[in-house]
mmCIF file of C-alpha atoms in Angstrom:
data_model
loop_
_atom_site.group_PDB
_atom_site.id
_atom_site.type_symbol
_atom_site.label_atom_id
_atom_site.label_comp_id
_atom_site.label_asym_id
_atom_site.label_seq_id
_atom_site.Cartn_x
_atom_site.Cartn_y
_atom_site.Cartn_z
ATOM 1 C CA MET A 1 16.342 -22.085 -7.704
ATOM 2 C CA LEU A 2 15.974 -18.552 -6.266
ATOM 3 C CA GLY A 3 14.918 -16.341 -2.244
ATOM 4 C CA TYR A 4 12.731 -13.526 -3.906
ATOM 5 C CA LEU A 5 12.852 -10.084 -1.475
ATOM 6 C CA PHE A 6 10.680 -7.151 -2.606
ATOM 7 C CA PRO A 7 11.674 -3.878 -0.972
ATOM 8 C CA GLY A 8 9.601 -2.063 1.157
ATOM 9 C CA GLN A 9 8.848 1.819 0.871
ATOM 10 C CA GLY A 10 11.757 3.410 1.595
ATOM 11 C CA THR A 11 13.283 3.173 -1.562
ATOM 12 C CA VAL A 12 10.839 4.892 -3.883
ATOM 13 C CA ARG A 13 12.549 8.045 -5.963
ATOM 14 C CA VAL A 14 11.632 10.064 -8.886
ATOM 15 C CA GLY A 15 11.684 8.279 -12.147
ATOM 16 C CA MET A 16 11.450 4.516 -10.273
ATOM 17 C CA GLY A 17 10.208 1.999 -13.390
ATOM 18 C CA GLY A 18 11.332 3.554 -16.259
ATOM 19 C CA TRP A 19 13.706 0.441 -16.742
ATOM 20 C CA LEU A 20 9.973 -1.727 -16.248
ATOM 21 C CA ARG A 21 8.296 0.052 -19.147
ATOM 22 C CA ARG A 22 10.699 -1.587 -21.507
ATOM 23 C CA ARG A 23 9.501 -4.870 -20.869
ATOM 24 C CA PRO A 24 6.179 -6.139 -21.823
ATOM 25 C CA ALA A 25 4.774 -8.208 -19.383
ATOM 26 C CA ALA A 26 5.970 -5.228 -16.771
ATOM 27 C CA ARG A 27 4.331 -2.590 -18.787
ATOM 28 C CA GLU A 28 1.162 -4.895 -18.809
ATOM 29 C CA ARG A 29 1.244 -5.194 -15.382
ATOM 30 C CA LEU A 30 2.044 -1.260 -15.015
ATOM 31 C CA ASP A 31 -1.093 -0.602 -16.928
ATOM 32 C CA ARG A 32 -3.006 -2.823 -15.425
ATOM 33 C CA PHE A 33 -1.795 -1.579 -11.707
ATOM 34 C CA ASP A 34 -3.462 2.175 -13.007
ATOM 35 C CA ALA A 35 -6.313 0.989 -13.542
ATOM 36 C CA LEU A 36 -7.365 -0.481 -10.463
ATOM 37 C CA LEU A 37 -6.622 2.734 -8.329
ATOM 38 C CA ALA A 38 -7.910 5.861 -7.545
ATOM 39 C CA ARG A 39 -5.854 7.516 -9.518
ATOM 40 C CA PRO A 40 -2.890 6.202 -10.572
ATOM 41 C CA ILE A 41 0.614 6.040 -9.654
ATOM 42 C CA ALA A 42 2.573 5.763 -12.962
ATOM 43 C CA PRO A 43 3.213 9.563 -13.851
ATOM 44 C CA LEU A 44 4.074 10.536 -10.179
ATOM 45 C CA CYS A 45 6.485 8.000 -10.286
ATOM 46 C CA ALA A 46 8.065 9.140 -13.561
ATOM 47 C CA ARG A 47 7.989 12.792 -12.653
ATOM 48 C CA GLY A 48 7.610 13.717 -9.039
ATOM 49 C CA PRO A 49 7.560 15.542 -7.062
ATOM 50 C CA LEU A 50 9.703 13.485 -4.597
ATOM 51 C CA GLU A 51 7.706 15.383 -1.960
ATOM 52 C CA ARG A 52 4.894 14.424 -3.198
ATOM 53 C CA LEU A 53 6.056 10.292 -4.138
ATOM 54 C CA VAL A 54 7.374 9.817 -0.835
ATOM 55 C CA ALA A 55 4.479 10.535 1.108
ATOM 56 C CA THR A 56 3.125 7.570 2.937
ATOM 57 C CA GLU A 57 0.039 7.258 0.797
ATOM 58 C CA HIS A 58 1.567 7.357 -2.469
ATOM 59 C CA ALA A 59 5.392 5.743 -1.272
ATOM 60 C CA GLN A 60 3.515 2.288 -0.741
ATOM 61 C CA VAL A 61 1.702 2.225 -3.534
ATOM 62 C CA ALA A 62 4.299 3.097 -5.497
ATOM 63 C CA VAL A 63 6.824 0.394 -4.601
ATOM 64 C CA THR A 64 4.367 -2.358 -5.028
ATOM 65 C CA ALA A 65 3.914 -1.361 -8.361
ATOM 66 C CA CYS A 66 7.253 -1.613 -9.395
ATOM 67 C CA ASN A 67 7.548 -4.744 -7.713
ATOM 68 C CA LEU A 68 4.434 -6.577 -9.088
ATOM 69 C CA ALA A 69 6.041 -5.838 -12.698
ATOM 70 C CA ALA A 70 9.183 -6.633 -11.911
ATOM 71 C CA LEU A 71 7.969 -9.959 -10.301
ATOM 72 C CA ALA A 72 5.986 -10.474 -14.570
ATOM 73 C CA VAL A 73 9.401 -9.529 -15.719
ATOM 74 C CA LEU A 74 10.983 -13.027 -14.027
ATOM 75 C CA GLY A 75 8.076 -14.982 -14.997
ATOM 76 C CA GLU A 76 8.512 -14.004 -18.169
ATOM 77 C CA GLU A 77 11.914 -15.250 -18.278
ATOM 78 C CA GLY A 78 10.827 -18.480 -16.894
ATOM 79 C CA TYR A 79 11.971 -18.351 -13.032
ATOM 80 C CA GLU A 80 10.261 -18.917 -10.161
ATOM 81 C CA PRO A 81 10.496 -18.801 -6.598
ATOM 82 C CA ALA A 82 11.886 -21.294 -3.611
ATOM 83 C CA VAL A 83 11.098 -18.839 -1.060
ATOM 84 C CA VAL A 84 9.946 -15.571 -0.575
ATOM 85 C CA ALA A 85 10.056 -12.404 1.913
ATOM 86 C CA GLY A 86 9.263 -8.623 2.043
ATOM 87 C CA HIS A 87 10.883 -5.785 3.756
ATOM 88 C CA SER A 88 7.416 -4.130 4.872
ATOM 89 C CA VAL A 89 4.830 -3.030 3.099
ATOM 90 C CA GLY A 90 6.993 -5.300 0.642
ATOM 91 C CA GLU A 91 5.634 -8.657 1.993
ATOM 92 C CA LEU A 92 2.016 -8.268 0.131
ATOM 93 C CA SER A 93 4.305 -8.252 -3.064
ATOM 94 C CA ALA A 94 5.500 -10.806 -1.516
ATOM 95 C CA LEU A 95 2.537 -12.906 -0.678
ATOM 96 C CA HIS A 96 1.330 -12.516 -3.873
ATOM 97 C CA ALA A 97 4.150 -13.880 -5.819
ATOM 98 C CA ALA A 98 3.978 -17.181 -3.350
ATOM 99 C CA GLY A 99 0.190 -17.170 -4.719
ATOM 100 C CA VAL A 100 -1.648 -16.323 -1.503
ATOM 101 C CA LEU A 101 -2.896 -12.723 -2.855
ATOM 102 C CA THR A 102 -4.500 -12.387 -6.640
ATOM 103 C CA PHE A 103 -2.860 -9.334 -7.876
ATOM 104 C CA ASP A 104 -6.448 -6.939 -7.619
ATOM 105 C CA ASP A 105 -6.545 -8.048 -4.054
ATOM 106 C CA THR A 106 -3.290 -6.582 -3.426
ATOM 107 C CA VAL A 107 -3.564 -3.514 -5.151
ATOM 108 C CA ARG A 108 -6.629 -3.167 -2.945
ATOM 109 C CA LEU A 109 -4.597 -4.156 0.381
ATOM 110 C CA VAL A 110 -1.859 -1.876 -0.348
ATOM 111 C CA GLU A 111 -4.501 1.160 -1.116
ATOM 112 C CA VAL A 112 -5.478 -0.001 2.154
ATOM 113 C CA ARG A 113 -2.442 -0.200 4.300
ATOM 114 C CA ALA A 114 -1.341 3.542 2.913
ATOM 115 C CA ARG A 115 -4.415 5.479 3.363
ATOM 116 C CA LEU A 116 -4.346 3.994 7.080
ATOM 117 C CA MET A 117 -1.258 4.597 8.396
ATOM 118 C CA ALA A 118 -1.090 7.742 6.690
ATOM 119 C CA GLY A 119 -4.179 9.008 8.252
ATOM 120 C CA VAL A 120 -2.949 7.891 11.504
ATOM 121 C CA GLY A 121 -2.288 11.015 13.911
ATOM 122 C CA THR A 122 0.158 10.378 16.200
ATOM 123 C CA SER A 123 3.321 12.186 15.393
ATOM 124 C CA GLY A 124 6.786 9.671 15.286
ATOM 125 C CA GLY A 125 9.431 9.274 13.005
ATOM 126 C CA MET A 126 12.441 7.101 12.338
ATOM 127 C CA ARG A 127 16.141 7.349 12.688
ATOM 128 C CA ALA A 128 18.528 4.757 11.369
ATOM 129 C CA VAL A 129 21.554 3.965 14.084
ATOM 130 C CA MET A 130 24.738 2.459 12.478
ATOM 131 C CA GLY A 131 27.638 0.652 13.634
ATOM 132 C CA LEU A 132 25.923 -0.942 16.723
ATOM 133 C CA PRO A 133 24.830 -4.024 17.524
ATOM 134 C CA VAL A 134 20.636 -4.339 18.252
ATOM 135 C CA GLU A 135 21.536 -5.390 21.987
ATOM 136 C CA GLN A 136 22.815 -1.979 22.577
ATOM 137 C CA VAL A 137 20.064 -0.281 20.931
ATOM 138 C CA GLU A 138 17.689 -1.860 22.509
ATOM 139 C CA ASP A 139 18.988 -0.370 25.795
ATOM 140 C CA LEU A 140 19.613 3.198 23.681
ATOM 141 C CA ALA A 141 15.597 2.767 23.502
ATOM 142 C CA ALA A 142 14.589 1.687 26.686
ATOM 143 C CA SER A 143 16.403 4.136 28.389
ATOM 144 C CA ALA A 144 14.989 6.829 26.052
ATOM 145 C CA SER A 145 11.608 5.756 26.291
ATOM 146 C CA ALA A 146 9.032 7.094 28.435
ATOM 147 C CA PRO A 147 5.696 5.764 28.909
ATOM 148 C CA ALA A 148 3.642 8.433 26.106
ATOM 149 C CA GLU A 149 6.549 8.747 24.732
ATOM 150 C CA PRO A 150 7.671 5.125 22.980
ATOM 151 C CA VAL A 151 10.384 4.584 21.068
ATOM 152 C CA VAL A 152 11.789 0.667 19.974
ATOM 153 C CA VAL A 153 13.722 -0.600 17.116
ATOM 154 C CA GLY A 154 11.078 -0.896 14.247
ATOM 155 C CA LEU A 155 13.737 -2.907 11.554
ATOM 156 C CA GLU A 156 16.428 -4.973 12.123
ATOM 157 C CA ASN A 157 17.788 -4.030 8.685
ATOM 158 C CA ALA A 158 21.636 -5.918 8.835
ATOM 159 C CA PRO A 159 24.011 -5.848 11.310
ATOM 160 C CA GLY A 160 25.261 -2.597 12.401
ATOM 161 C CA HIS A 161 21.973 -1.045 10.632
ATOM 162 C CA VAL A 162 19.146 -0.615 12.972
ATOM 163 C CA VAL A 163 16.107 1.781 12.697
ATOM 164 C CA VAL A 164 14.792 2.828 15.457
ATOM 165 C CA SER A 165 10.935 4.326 15.542
ATOM 166 C CA GLY A 166 8.795 6.228 18.235
ATOM 167 C CA ALA A 167 7.816 9.873 19.686
ATOM 168 C CA LEU A 168 10.199 12.697 18.138
ATOM 169 C CA PRO A 169 10.774 13.422 21.879
ATOM 170 C CA ALA A 170 12.298 10.487 22.356
ATOM 171 C CA LEU A 171 14.113 9.844 18.996
ATOM 172 C CA ASP A 172 16.045 13.041 20.507
ATOM 173 C CA ARG A 173 16.843 11.282 23.776
ATOM 174 C CA LEU A 174 17.904 8.492 22.063
ATOM 175 C CA THR A 175 20.733 10.254 19.661
ATOM 176 C CA ALA A 176 21.778 12.179 22.994
ATOM 177 C CA LEU A 177 22.312 8.928 24.813
ATOM 178 C CA ALA A 178 24.250 7.822 21.965
ATOM 179 C CA THR A 179 28.535 7.774 21.508
ATOM 180 C CA ALA A 180 29.517 10.722 19.328
ATOM 181 C CA ALA A 181 30.734 8.005 17.079
ATOM 182 C CA THR A 182 27.663 6.422 16.534
ATOM 183 C CA LYS A 183 26.238 7.684 13.244
ATOM 184 C CA ILE A 184 22.014 8.487 13.367
ATOM 185 C CA VAL A 185 20.199 9.386 10.195
ATOM 186 C CA THR A 186 17.307 10.534 10.050
ATOM 187 C CA LEU A 187 14.934 8.579 7.556
ATOM 188 C CA ARG A 188 12.160 10.682 5.465
ATOM 189 C CA VAL A 189 9.152 8.560 6.566
ATOM 190 C CA GLY A 190 5.384 10.276 7.752
ATOM 191 C CA ASN A 191 5.642 8.864 11.390
ATOM 192 C CA ALA A 192 7.112 6.256 13.616
ATOM 193 C CA PHE A 193 6.131 2.753 11.458
ATOM 194 C CA HIS A 194 6.797 -0.894 13.481
ATOM 195 C CA SER A 195 6.219 0.997 16.402
ATOM 196 C CA PRO A 196 3.571 1.074 19.396
ATOM 197 C CA LEU A 197 2.529 4.884 17.494
ATOM 198 C CA MET A 198 0.812 2.736 14.326
ATOM 199 C CA ALA A 199 -1.968 1.085 16.714
ATOM 200 C CA ASP A 200 -4.832 3.709 15.532
ATOM 201 C CA ALA A 201 -4.274 1.886 11.969
ATOM 202 C CA VAL A 202 -4.315 -1.670 13.496
ATOM 203 C CA PRO A 203 -8.291 -2.321 13.329
ATOM 204 C CA GLY A 204 -8.549 -0.759 9.941
ATOM 205 C CA TRP A 205 -5.877 -2.733 8.829
ATOM 206 C CA ALA A 206 -6.399 -6.274 10.828
ATOM 207 C CA GLU A 207 -10.311 -6.083 8.906
ATOM 208 C CA ALA A 208 -8.890 -5.525 5.293
ATOM 209 C CA VAL A 209 -7.163 -8.560 6.151
ATOM 210 C CA ARG A 210 -9.648 -10.459 6.914
ATOM 211 C CA GLY A 211 -12.001 -9.736 4.494
ATOM 212 C CA VAL A 212 -9.662 -10.490 1.964
ATOM 213 C CA PRO A 213 -9.967 -14.375 0.467
ATOM 214 C CA MET A 214 -6.325 -15.700 0.548
ATOM 215 C CA ARG A 215 -5.117 -19.473 -0.719
ATOM 216 C CA GLU A 216 -2.191 -21.935 0.780
ATOM 217 C CA PRO A 217 1.348 -20.855 -0.646
ATOM 218 C CA ARG A 218 3.108 -22.202 -3.231
ATOM 219 C CA VAL A 219 6.290 -21.405 -1.245
ATOM 220 C CA PRO A 220 7.376 -20.887 2.034
ATOM 221 C CA VAL A 221 7.054 -16.807 3.090
ATOM 222 C CA VAL A 222 9.217 -15.378 5.777
ATOM 223 C CA PRO A 223 6.948 -13.227 8.000
ATOM 224 C CA ASN A 224 8.539 -10.014 8.775
ATOM 225 C CA VAL A 225 7.900 -10.300 12.427
ATOM 226 C CA THR A 226 9.306 -14.064 12.704
ATOM 227 C CA GLY A 227 11.555 -13.802 10.261
ATOM 228 C CA GLU A 228 10.937 -17.575 9.574
ATOM 229 C CA PRO A 229 9.677 -19.586 6.731
ATOM 230 C CA THR A 230 5.884 -20.687 6.795
ATOM 231 C CA THR A 231 3.457 -22.221 5.018
ATOM 232 C CA ASP A 232 0.982 -21.414 7.543
ATOM 233 C CA LEU A 233 -1.502 -19.662 6.422
ATOM 234 C CA GLY A 234 -2.884 -18.331 9.777
ATOM 235 C CA VAL A 235 0.725 -17.241 10.494
ATOM 236 C CA LEU A 236 1.113 -15.340 7.448
ATOM 237 C CA ARG A 237 -2.446 -13.799 7.960
ATOM 238 C CA GLU A 238 -1.614 -12.661 11.650
ATOM 239 C CA ALA A 239 1.869 -11.669 10.565
ATOM 240 C CA LEU A 240 0.632 -9.437 8.413
ATOM 241 C CA VAL A 241 -1.671 -7.217 10.844
ATOM 242 C CA ALA A 242 1.265 -7.919 13.607
ATOM 243 C CA GLN A 243 3.538 -5.809 11.247
ATOM 244 C CA LEU A 244 2.453 -2.701 11.104
ATOM 245 C CA THR A 245 3.464 -2.521 14.796
ATOM 246 C CA GLY A 246 5.862 -4.944 15.667
ATOM 247 C CA ARG A 247 9.535 -5.355 14.263
ATOM 248 C CA VAL A 248 10.892 -6.143 10.603
ATOM 249 C CA ARG A 249 13.372 -8.865 11.512
ATOM 250 C CA TRP A 250 15.250 -8.308 7.760
ATOM 251 C CA THR A 251 18.357 -9.885 9.363
ATOM 252 C CA ARG A 252 17.093 -13.123 9.762
ATOM 253 C CA THR A 253 14.826 -12.730 7.403
ATOM 254 C CA VAL A 254 17.731 -13.141 4.959
ATOM 255 C CA ALA A 255 19.805 -15.184 6.895
ATOM 256 C CA ALA A 256 16.628 -17.640 6.034
ATOM 257 C CA ILE A 257 16.100 -17.149 2.183
ATOM 258 C CA ASP A 258 19.985 -17.787 2.189
ATOM 259 C CA ALA A 259 19.848 -20.483 3.644
ATOM 260 C CA VAL A 260 17.305 -21.847 0.914
ATOM 261 C CA ALA A 261 18.593 -20.003 -2.504
ATOM 262 C CA PRO A 262 20.040 -17.629 -3.274
ATOM 263 C CA GLY A 263 18.247 -14.167 -3.205
ATOM 264 C CA VAL A 264 16.872 -11.649 -5.874
ATOM 265 C CA GLU A 265 15.492 -8.252 -4.968
ATOM 266 C CA VAL A 266 12.616 -8.110 -7.402
ATOM 267 C CA GLY A 267 11.779 -3.848 -7.963
ATOM 268 C CA ASP A 268 13.515 -1.535 -8.733
ATOM 269 C CA SER A 269 15.711 -0.964 -6.007
ATOM 270 C CA LYS A 270 18.829 -1.701 -4.744
ATOM 271 C CA VAL A 271 18.471 -1.326 -1.162
ATOM 272 C CA LEU A 272 17.903 -5.158 0.148
ATOM 273 C CA ALA A 273 20.639 -6.519 -2.132
ATOM 274 C CA GLY A 274 22.841 -4.347 -0.342
ATOM 275 C CA LEU A 275 21.645 -5.127 3.121
ATOM 276 C CA SER A 276 21.776 -8.430 2.258
ATOM 277 C CA ARG A 277 25.809 -7.856 1.874
ATOM 278 C CA ARG A 278 26.510 -6.924 4.494
ATOM 279 C CA ALA A 279 24.904 -9.763 6.548
ATOM 280 C CA GLU A 280 26.786 -11.184 4.059
ATOM 281 C CA ALA A 281 24.278 -13.545 2.378
ATOM 282 C CA ARG A 282 23.986 -14.056 -1.693
ATOM 283 C CA CYS A 283 21.447 -11.329 -3.699
ATOM 284 C CA LEU A 284 21.279 -9.373 -6.836
ATOM 285 C CA SER A 285 19.280 -6.562 -7.607
ATOM 286 C CA MET A 286 16.806 -6.280 -10.940
ATOM 287 C CA ALA A 287 17.747 -2.513 -11.267
ATOM 288 C CA ASP A 288 21.027 -3.394 -11.904
ATOM 289 C CA PRO A 289 22.058 -3.071 -15.553
ATOM 290 C CA GLY A 290 23.141 -6.880 -16.716
ATOM 291 C CA ALA A 291 21.222 -8.574 -13.333
ATOM 292 C CA LEU A 292 19.114 -11.291 -15.680
ATOM 293 C CA ARG A 293 22.546 -12.356 -16.933
ATOM 294 C CA ARG A 294 24.089 -12.720 -13.913
ATOM 295 C CA LEU A 295 20.946 -14.197 -12.264
ATOM 296 C CA ALA A 296 20.916 -16.690 -15.465
ATOM 297 C CA LYS A 297 24.400 -17.681 -14.193
ATOM 298 C CA THR A 298 23.197 -17.613 -10.505
ATOM 299 C CA VAL A 299 20.992 -20.251 -11.068
ATOM 300 C CA ALA A 300 23.206 -22.733 -13.639
ATOM 301 C CA ALA A 301 25.891 -22.478 -10.800
#
């Protein structure tokens, strides 16, 4: 048994997906993915430039393409998941892996999501706060917030790795309130994702999600906003909408996956495997050389 974890847009880099093209099943998926897009993503993944690739409208599409190609490799190897989850936009890949969304609808939805989130007019950002428990970061966010300038915990990535999201002045106030020993890193993102500042994108996203047929999941899915496994299609649909402005409870998600089976990061990224190690959970990354050989040993153990 395996738990599949799908990365999100913060994992993009120039050259991503290169190793996947050496696998026939993955290459077929990447080509099919590009054929469904208004503009192919493969050239941007391969050659950049980085400043275009990390833009929201491209990054979400690029990471989803690699996620679904890596999923095809696991299928080619004969693996099936026991439970799935995806980090932020990776939740769409997880829903496809669970049989909830078709391949084509997953591609269509990620294009819509990327376009809507890129089009939000508010000015915000995200910063990683390292070394503090989430409760302390919540207190900092509450102190730094103002009615028109909110800042919230957007991502609980791992113990001691929390991301705050919100208006730029509020982020500056939070940084000033933190002790000198606290490490704060500004993330290269286009806006304040998983915060109230994404509210303008919610109506369009909710309409898109309602308009796509969904099937009962073959295996439990762990939504970002709950961190609890479920096979309830109504819960999954609502959670997919709620995560646009809601918190990604990844620490809880990783624990839920690890309670069922060892995890594998399905995509061209090592980020989720690293976060799992911080949480003392089991997770291999498909982007590591020899990962498939180690995966076979993990499953056999």
